[in-house]
CSV table of C-alpha atoms in Angstrom, one decimal:
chain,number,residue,atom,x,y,z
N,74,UNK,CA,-42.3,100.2,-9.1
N,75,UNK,CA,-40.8,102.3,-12.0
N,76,UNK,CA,-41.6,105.6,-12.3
N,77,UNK,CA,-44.2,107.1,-14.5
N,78,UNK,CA,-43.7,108.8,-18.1
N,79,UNK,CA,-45.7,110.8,-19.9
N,80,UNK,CA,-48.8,109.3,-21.3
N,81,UNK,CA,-48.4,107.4,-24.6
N,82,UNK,CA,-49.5,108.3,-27.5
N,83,UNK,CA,-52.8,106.8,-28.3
N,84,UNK,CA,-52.2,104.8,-31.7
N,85,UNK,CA,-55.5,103.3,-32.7
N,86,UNK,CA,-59.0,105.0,-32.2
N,87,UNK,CA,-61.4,103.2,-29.3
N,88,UNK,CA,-63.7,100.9,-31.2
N,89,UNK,CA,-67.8,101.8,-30.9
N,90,UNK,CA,-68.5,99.3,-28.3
N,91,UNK,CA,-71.6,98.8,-26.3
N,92,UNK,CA,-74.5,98.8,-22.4
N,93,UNK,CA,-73.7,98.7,-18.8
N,94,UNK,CA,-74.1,94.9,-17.9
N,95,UNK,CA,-76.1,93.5,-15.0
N,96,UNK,CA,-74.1,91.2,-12.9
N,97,UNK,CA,-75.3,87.7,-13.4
N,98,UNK,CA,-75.6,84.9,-11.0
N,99,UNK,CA,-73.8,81.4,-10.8
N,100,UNK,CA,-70.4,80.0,-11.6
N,101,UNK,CA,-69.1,79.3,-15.6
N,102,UNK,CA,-70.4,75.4,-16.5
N,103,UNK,CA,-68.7,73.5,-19.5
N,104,UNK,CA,-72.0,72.7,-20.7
N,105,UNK,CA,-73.7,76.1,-21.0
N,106,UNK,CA,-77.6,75.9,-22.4
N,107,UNK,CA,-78.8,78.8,-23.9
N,108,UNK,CA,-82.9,78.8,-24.3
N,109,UNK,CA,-83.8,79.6,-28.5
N,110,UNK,CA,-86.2,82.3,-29.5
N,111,UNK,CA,-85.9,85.8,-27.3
N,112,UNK,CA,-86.8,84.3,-23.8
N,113,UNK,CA,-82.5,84.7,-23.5
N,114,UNK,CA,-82.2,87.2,-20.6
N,115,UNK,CA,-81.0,90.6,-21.7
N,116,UNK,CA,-78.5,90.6,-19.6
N,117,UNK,CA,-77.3,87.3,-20.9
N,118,UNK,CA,-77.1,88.8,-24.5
N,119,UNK,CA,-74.8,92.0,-22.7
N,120,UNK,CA,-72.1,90.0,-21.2
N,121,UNK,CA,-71.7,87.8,-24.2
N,122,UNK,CA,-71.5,91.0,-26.3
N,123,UNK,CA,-69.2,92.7,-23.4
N,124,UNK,CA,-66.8,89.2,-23.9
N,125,UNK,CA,-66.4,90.4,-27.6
N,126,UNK,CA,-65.8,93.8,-27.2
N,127,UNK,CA,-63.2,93.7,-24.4
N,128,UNK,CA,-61.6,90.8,-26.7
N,129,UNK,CA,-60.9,93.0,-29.6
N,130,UNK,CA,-60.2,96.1,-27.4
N,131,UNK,CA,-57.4,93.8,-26.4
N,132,UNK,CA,-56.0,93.2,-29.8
N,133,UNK,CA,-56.0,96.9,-30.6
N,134,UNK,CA,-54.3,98.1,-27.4
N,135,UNK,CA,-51.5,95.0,-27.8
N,136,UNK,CA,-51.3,95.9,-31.6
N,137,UNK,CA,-50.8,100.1,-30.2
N,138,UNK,CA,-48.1,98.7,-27.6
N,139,UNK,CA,-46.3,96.8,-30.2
N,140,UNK,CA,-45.7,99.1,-33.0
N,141,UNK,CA,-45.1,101.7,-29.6
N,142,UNK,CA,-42.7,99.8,-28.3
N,143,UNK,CA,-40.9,99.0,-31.5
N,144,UNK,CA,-40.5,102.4,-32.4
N,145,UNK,CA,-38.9,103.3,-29.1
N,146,UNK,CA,-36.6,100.2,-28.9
N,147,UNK,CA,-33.6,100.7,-28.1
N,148,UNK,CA,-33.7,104.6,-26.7
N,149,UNK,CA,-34.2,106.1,-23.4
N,150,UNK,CA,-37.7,106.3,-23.6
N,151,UNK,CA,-37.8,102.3,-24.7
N,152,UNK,CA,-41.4,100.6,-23.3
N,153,UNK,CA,-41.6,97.6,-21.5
N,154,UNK,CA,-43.7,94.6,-23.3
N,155,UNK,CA,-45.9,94.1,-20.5
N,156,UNK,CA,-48.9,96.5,-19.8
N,157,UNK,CA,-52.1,96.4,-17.8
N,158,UNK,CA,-56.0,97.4,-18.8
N,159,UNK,CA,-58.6,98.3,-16.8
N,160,UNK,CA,-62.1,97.9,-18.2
N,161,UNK,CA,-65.4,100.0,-17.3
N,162,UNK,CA,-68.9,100.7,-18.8
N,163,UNK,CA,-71.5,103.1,-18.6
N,164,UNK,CA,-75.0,103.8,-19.9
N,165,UNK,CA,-74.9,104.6,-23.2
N,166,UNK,CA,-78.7,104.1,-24.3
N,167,UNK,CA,-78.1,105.1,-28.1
N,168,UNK,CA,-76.0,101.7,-28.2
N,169,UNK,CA,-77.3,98.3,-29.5
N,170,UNK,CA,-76.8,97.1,-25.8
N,171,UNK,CA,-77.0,100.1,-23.6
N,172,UNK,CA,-73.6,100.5,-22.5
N,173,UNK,CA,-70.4,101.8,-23.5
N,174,UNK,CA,-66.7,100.5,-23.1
N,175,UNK,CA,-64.3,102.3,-21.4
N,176,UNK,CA,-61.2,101.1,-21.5
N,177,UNK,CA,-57.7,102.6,-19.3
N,178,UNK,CA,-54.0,101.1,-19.9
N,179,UNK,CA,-50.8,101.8,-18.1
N,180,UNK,CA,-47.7,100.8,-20.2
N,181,UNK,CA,-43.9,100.9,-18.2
N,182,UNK,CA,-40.6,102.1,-19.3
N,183,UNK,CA,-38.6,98.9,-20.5
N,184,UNK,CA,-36.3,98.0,-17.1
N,185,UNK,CA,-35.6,94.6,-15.3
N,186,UNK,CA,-38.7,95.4,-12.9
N,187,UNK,CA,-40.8,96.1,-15.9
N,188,UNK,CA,-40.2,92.7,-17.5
N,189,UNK,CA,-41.5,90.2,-14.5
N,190,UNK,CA,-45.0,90.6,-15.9
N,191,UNK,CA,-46.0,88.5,-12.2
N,192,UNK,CA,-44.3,90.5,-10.0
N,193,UNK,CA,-45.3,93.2,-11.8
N,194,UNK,CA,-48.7,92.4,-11.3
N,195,UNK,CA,-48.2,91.9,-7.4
N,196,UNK,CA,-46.7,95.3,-6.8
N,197,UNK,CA,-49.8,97.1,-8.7
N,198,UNK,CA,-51.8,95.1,-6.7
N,199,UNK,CA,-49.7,96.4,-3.5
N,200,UNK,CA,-49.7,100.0,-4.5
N,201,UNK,CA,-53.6,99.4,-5.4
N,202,UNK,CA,-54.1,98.4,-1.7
N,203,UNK,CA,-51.8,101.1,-0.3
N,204,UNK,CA,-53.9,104.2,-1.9
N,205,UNK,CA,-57.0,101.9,-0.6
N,206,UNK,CA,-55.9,102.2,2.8
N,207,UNK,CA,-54.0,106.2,2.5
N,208,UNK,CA,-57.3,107.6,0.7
N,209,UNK,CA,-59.4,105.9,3.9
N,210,UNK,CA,-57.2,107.1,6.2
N,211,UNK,CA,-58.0,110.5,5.3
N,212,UNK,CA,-61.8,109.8,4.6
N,213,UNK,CA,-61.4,110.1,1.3
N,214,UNK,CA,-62.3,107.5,-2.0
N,215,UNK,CA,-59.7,106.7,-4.0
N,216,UNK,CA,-60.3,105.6,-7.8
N,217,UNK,CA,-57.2,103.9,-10.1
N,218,UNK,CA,-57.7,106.6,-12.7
N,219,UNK,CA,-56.9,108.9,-10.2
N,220,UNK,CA,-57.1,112.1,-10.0
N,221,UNK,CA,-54.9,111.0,-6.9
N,222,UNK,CA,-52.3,107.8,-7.3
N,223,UNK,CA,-53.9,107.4,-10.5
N,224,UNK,CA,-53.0,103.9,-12.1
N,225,UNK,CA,-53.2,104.4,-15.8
N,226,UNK,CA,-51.1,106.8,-18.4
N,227,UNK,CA,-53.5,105.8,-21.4
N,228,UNK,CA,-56.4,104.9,-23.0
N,229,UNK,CA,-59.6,106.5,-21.3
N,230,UNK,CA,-58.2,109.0,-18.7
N,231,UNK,CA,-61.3,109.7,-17.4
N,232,UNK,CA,-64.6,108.3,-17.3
N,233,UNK,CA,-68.4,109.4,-17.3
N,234,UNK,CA,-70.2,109.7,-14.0
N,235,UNK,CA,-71.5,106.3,-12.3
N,236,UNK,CA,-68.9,104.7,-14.8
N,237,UNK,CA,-68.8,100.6,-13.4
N,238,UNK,CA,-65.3,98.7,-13.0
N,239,UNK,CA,-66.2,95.4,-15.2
N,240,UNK,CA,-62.9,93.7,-15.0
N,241,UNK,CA,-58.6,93.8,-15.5
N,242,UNK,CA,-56.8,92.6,-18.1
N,243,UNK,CA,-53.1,92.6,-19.0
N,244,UNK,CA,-51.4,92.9,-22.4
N,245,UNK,CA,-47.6,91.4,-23.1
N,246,UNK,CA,-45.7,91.3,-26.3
N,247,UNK,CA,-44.1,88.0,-25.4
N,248,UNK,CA,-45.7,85.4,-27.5
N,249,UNK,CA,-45.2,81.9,-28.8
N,250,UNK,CA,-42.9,83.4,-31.4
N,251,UNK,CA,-40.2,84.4,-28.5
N,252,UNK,CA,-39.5,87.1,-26.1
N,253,UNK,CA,-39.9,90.4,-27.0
N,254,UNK,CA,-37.0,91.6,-26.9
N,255,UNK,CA,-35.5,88.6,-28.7
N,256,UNK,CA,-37.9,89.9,-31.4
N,257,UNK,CA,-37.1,93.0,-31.6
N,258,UNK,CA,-33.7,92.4,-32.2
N,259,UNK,CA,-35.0,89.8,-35.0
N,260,UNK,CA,-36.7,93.0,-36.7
N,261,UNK,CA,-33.1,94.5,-37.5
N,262,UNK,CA,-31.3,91.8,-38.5
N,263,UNK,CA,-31.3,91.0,-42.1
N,264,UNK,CA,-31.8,87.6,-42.2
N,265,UNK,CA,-29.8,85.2,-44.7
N,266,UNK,CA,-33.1,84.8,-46.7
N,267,UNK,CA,-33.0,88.0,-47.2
N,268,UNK,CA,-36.8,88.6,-45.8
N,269,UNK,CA,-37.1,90.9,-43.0
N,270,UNK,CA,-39.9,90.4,-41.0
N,271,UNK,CA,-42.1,93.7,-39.9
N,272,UNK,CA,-43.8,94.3,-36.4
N,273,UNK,CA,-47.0,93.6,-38.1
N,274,UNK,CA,-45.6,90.4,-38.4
N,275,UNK,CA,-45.1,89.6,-34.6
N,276,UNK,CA,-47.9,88.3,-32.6
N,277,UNK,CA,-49.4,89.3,-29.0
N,278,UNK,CA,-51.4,88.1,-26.3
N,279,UNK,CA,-53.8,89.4,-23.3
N,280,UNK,CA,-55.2,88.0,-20.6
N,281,UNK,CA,-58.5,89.1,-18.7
N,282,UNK,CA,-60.5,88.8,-15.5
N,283,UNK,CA,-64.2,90.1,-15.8
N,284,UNK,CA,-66.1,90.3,-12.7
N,285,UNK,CA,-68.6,88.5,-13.9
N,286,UNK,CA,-66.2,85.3,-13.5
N,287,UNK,CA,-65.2,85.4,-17.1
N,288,UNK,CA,-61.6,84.7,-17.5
N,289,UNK,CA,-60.6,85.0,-21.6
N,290,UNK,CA,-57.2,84.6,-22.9
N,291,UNK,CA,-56.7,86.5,-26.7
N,292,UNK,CA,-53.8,85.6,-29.0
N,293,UNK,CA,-53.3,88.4,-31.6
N,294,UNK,CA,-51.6,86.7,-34.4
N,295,UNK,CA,-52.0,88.6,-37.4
N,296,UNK,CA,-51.5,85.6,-39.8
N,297,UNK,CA,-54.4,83.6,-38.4
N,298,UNK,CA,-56.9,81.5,-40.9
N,299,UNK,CA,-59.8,83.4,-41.5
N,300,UNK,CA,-62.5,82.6,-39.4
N,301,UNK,CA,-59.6,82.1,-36.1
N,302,UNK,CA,-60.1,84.6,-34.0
N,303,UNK,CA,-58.1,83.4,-31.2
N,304,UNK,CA,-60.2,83.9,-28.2
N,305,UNK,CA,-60.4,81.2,-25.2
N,306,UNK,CA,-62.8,82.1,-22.8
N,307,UNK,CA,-64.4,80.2,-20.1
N,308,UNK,CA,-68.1,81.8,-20.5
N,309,UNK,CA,-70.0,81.9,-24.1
N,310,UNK,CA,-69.3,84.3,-26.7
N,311,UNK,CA,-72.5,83.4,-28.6
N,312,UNK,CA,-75.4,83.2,-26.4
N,313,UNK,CA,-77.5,82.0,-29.5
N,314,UNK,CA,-75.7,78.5,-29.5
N,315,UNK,CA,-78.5,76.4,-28.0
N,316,UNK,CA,-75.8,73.8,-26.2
N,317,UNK,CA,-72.0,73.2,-26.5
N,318,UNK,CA,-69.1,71.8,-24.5
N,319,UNK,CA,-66.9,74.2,-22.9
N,320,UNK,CA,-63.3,72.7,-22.7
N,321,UNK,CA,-61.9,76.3,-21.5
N,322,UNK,CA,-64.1,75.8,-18.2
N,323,UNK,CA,-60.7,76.1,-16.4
N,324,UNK,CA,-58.8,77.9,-18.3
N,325,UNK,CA,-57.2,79.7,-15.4
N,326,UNK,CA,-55.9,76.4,-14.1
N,327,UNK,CA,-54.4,75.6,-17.6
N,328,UNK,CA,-50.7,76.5,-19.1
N,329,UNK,CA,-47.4,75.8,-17.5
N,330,UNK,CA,-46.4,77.8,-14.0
N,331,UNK,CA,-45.7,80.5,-15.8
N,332,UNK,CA,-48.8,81.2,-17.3
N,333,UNK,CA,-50.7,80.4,-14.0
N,334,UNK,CA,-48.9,82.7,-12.1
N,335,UNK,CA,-49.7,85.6,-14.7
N,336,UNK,CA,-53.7,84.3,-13.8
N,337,UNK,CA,-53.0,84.0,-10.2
N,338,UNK,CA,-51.3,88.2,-10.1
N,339,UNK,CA,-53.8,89.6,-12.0
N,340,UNK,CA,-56.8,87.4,-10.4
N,341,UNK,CA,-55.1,89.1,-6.5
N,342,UNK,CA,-55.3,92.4,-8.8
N,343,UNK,CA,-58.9,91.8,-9.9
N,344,UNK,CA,-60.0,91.2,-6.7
N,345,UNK,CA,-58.8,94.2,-4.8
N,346,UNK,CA,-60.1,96.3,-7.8
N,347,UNK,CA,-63.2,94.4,-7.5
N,348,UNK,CA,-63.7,94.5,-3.8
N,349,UNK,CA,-63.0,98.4,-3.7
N,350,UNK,CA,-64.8,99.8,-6.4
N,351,UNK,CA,-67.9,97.5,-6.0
N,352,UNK,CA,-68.1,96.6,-2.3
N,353,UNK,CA,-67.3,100.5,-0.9
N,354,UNK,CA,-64.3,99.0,1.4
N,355,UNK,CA,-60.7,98.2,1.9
N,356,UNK,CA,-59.6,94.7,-0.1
């Protein structure tokens, strides 16, 4: 796994999220009903809410690792254009759903390792279970924000007490567009039209796992219609919607290999996070 690097410097402010959630039962349906008037559950109302918020946490953290790792491109320091998230929440009574959003990143220095975004993912998820097993050894607990084998070098470094692990998510700067470093190299070439496109021009996409069973997949594109927000997720984002069809049901299962074995990494990931934090033992 490549080495570590100072932590990056944070370039877009946390937006004012909300209320821890409380786990709900049963698997994701394509037809989800949602009862009208208030008789919703609350906690129905704070995962929906949660959905939103970790979606456009996403966007700002992919936007930060973009114009990041176009400033760097190129020099010794150059980032990778993969990077993973790790969401939390706690109780945060003052907000509109109780809870607060906590969100943790680790970018990589750009390097052939750094750019299998799936084997990437399954050497996190080896090193997760090898501080599992070192911490228990020595009857200790370990956390991925550290203070020991710490996971993350941005984003929330550290976390209020009785802070919850809600989920995992990954952000990549390889898009529909191209590669990224294909990209970057378009951003300094002056093209025969004579138009040079900007950073703020390239799109960006993130994946995440909830633990909750929402999987979401977000495409940044900064051109989209108004009104596009480019969010497929598996579970509602508006719990007022009485009844609709859910074609993302398995959304997981969807894309080419690729793409699933991005879902199928970060799900192994996921669950050893999940399994850990929440069930007090080894993965």
């Amino acid at each position: 796994m490549p080495a570590d690097y100072s932590r990056t410097p944070e370039t877009m402010p946390p937006p004012s999220p909300p209320a821890q959630p409380v786990h709900p039962t049963g698997s994701a349906s394509p037809y989800e009903y949602v009862p009208v008037e208030d008789r919703m559950p609350p906690e129905v109302r704070r995962w929906a809410d949660l959905r939103k918020q970790v979606a456009y946490r996403c966007k700002r953290i992919n936007t930060g690792h973009m114009v990041e790792a176009d400033q760097r491109f190129g020099g010794r320091e150059a980032l990778g254009p993969h990077g993973v998230m790790l969401f939390f929440v706690s109780d945060a009574p003052g907000e509109p759903h109780g809870y607060r959003l906590h969100t943790a990143y680790r970018l990589w220095l750009a390097s052939p390792d750094s750019d299998d975004l799936p084997r990437l993912l399954a050497d996190l998820d080896s090193v997760a279970r090898d501080n599992i097993a070192r911490a228990a050894s020595a009857r200790r607990r370990w956390h991925p924000l550290g203070p020991e084998g710490s996971m993350v070098n941005g984003g929330d470094m550290s976390l209020p007490e009785h802070a919850t692990y809600v989920g995992a998510g990954v952000s990549t700067l390889d898009s529909d567009q191209g590669r990224w470093y294909q990209l970057a190299h378009t951003l300094r070439d002056l093209p025969a039209s004579g138009h040079r496109l900007s950073v703020f021009d390239l799109k960006g996409q993130a994946y995440v796992l909830l633990t909750d069973g929402t999987a979401m997949h977000i495409d940044r594109d900064p051109h989209a219609r108004l009104g596009v927000d480019g969010i497929r997720c598996n579970r509602t984002l508006d719990p007022d919607r009485v009844t609709y069809y859910n074609r993302h049901e398995n959304l997981t299962e969807d894309g080419d290999d690729a793409t699933r074995a991005v879902w199928r990494h970060l799900g192994a990931l996921h669950h050893t996070l999940t399994a850990h934090l929440h069930g007090g033992g080894p993965a």
